[in-house]
Coordinates of C-alpha atoms in Angstrom, one line a residue:
X197 CA 8.8 18.6 13.6
X198 CA 5.4 19.2 15.1
X199 CA 4.1 15.5 16.9
X200 CA 1.1 14.8 14.7
X201 CA 3.6 16.1 11.5
X202 CA 5.5 12.7 12.9
X203 CA 2.8 10.8 13.6
X204 CA 1.4 11.5 9.6
X205 CA 5.1 10.9 8.0
X206 CA 5.2 7.6 10.1
X207 CA 2.2 5.9 9.4
X208 CA 1.8 7.4 5.4
X209 CA 5.0 8.7 4.1
X210 CA 7.5 5.8 5.9
X211 CA 4.8 3.0 6.2
X212 CA 5.6 -0.1 4.6
X213 CA 3.5 -1.4 1.6
X214 CA 0.9 -4.4 2.0
X215 CA 2.5 -7.5 1.8
X216 CA 0.2 -8.4 -1.3
X217 CA 2.1 -5.4 -2.9
X218 CA 5.6 -5.7 -1.4
X219 CA 6.1 -9.6 -2.8
X220 CA 6.0 -7.8 -6.4
X221 CA 8.5 -4.6 -5.5
X222 CA 12.0 -5.5 -5.9
X223 CA 14.3 -5.3 -3.1
X224 CA 16.3 -2.6 -4.7
X225 CA 12.6 -0.2 -5.3
X226 CA 12.1 0.1 -1.4
X227 CA 15.5 1.8 -0.5
X228 CA 16.4 5.1 -0.7
X229 CA 18.7 4.7 -3.5
X230 CA 16.2 3.2 -5.3
X231 CA 12.8 5.5 -4.4
X232 CA 15.3 8.3 -6.2
X233 CA 15.9 6.2 -8.9
X234 CA 11.9 5.5 -9.6
X235 CA 11.3 9.2 -9.0
X236 CA 14.2 10.3 -11.8
X237 CA 12.4 8.0 -14.6
X238 CA 9.2 9.3 -13.1
X239 CA 10.5 13.0 -14.4
X240 CA 11.8 12.0 -17.4
X241 CA 8.6 9.6 -19.0
X242 CA 7.1 13.3 -17.9
X243 CA 9.3 15.6 -19.6
X244 CA 9.3 12.8 -22.5
X245 CA 5.7 12.7 -22.4
X246 CA 5.4 16.9 -22.4
X247 CA 8.1 17.2 -25.4
X248 CA 5.6 14.8 -27.5
X249 CA 2.5 16.9 -26.9
X250 CA 4.4 20.3 -27.3
X251 CA 5.7 18.7 -30.7
X252 CA 2.4 17.6 -31.5
X253 CA 0.8 21.1 -30.9
X254 CA 3.2 22.6 -33.1
X255 CA 5.3 25.0 -30.3

């Protein structure tokens, strides 16, 4: 990984949330497992949303 990319990851991807937001986020959501669970839930919601629109359009 290049130095520029490592700096970008550290400052944007791995950076902590602002304090106002962090106070509202449950502790489990800040862990690796919590992020995976949130990502999985988001994928499921998107798939259900797509399924609803497929049913509505009659494809």
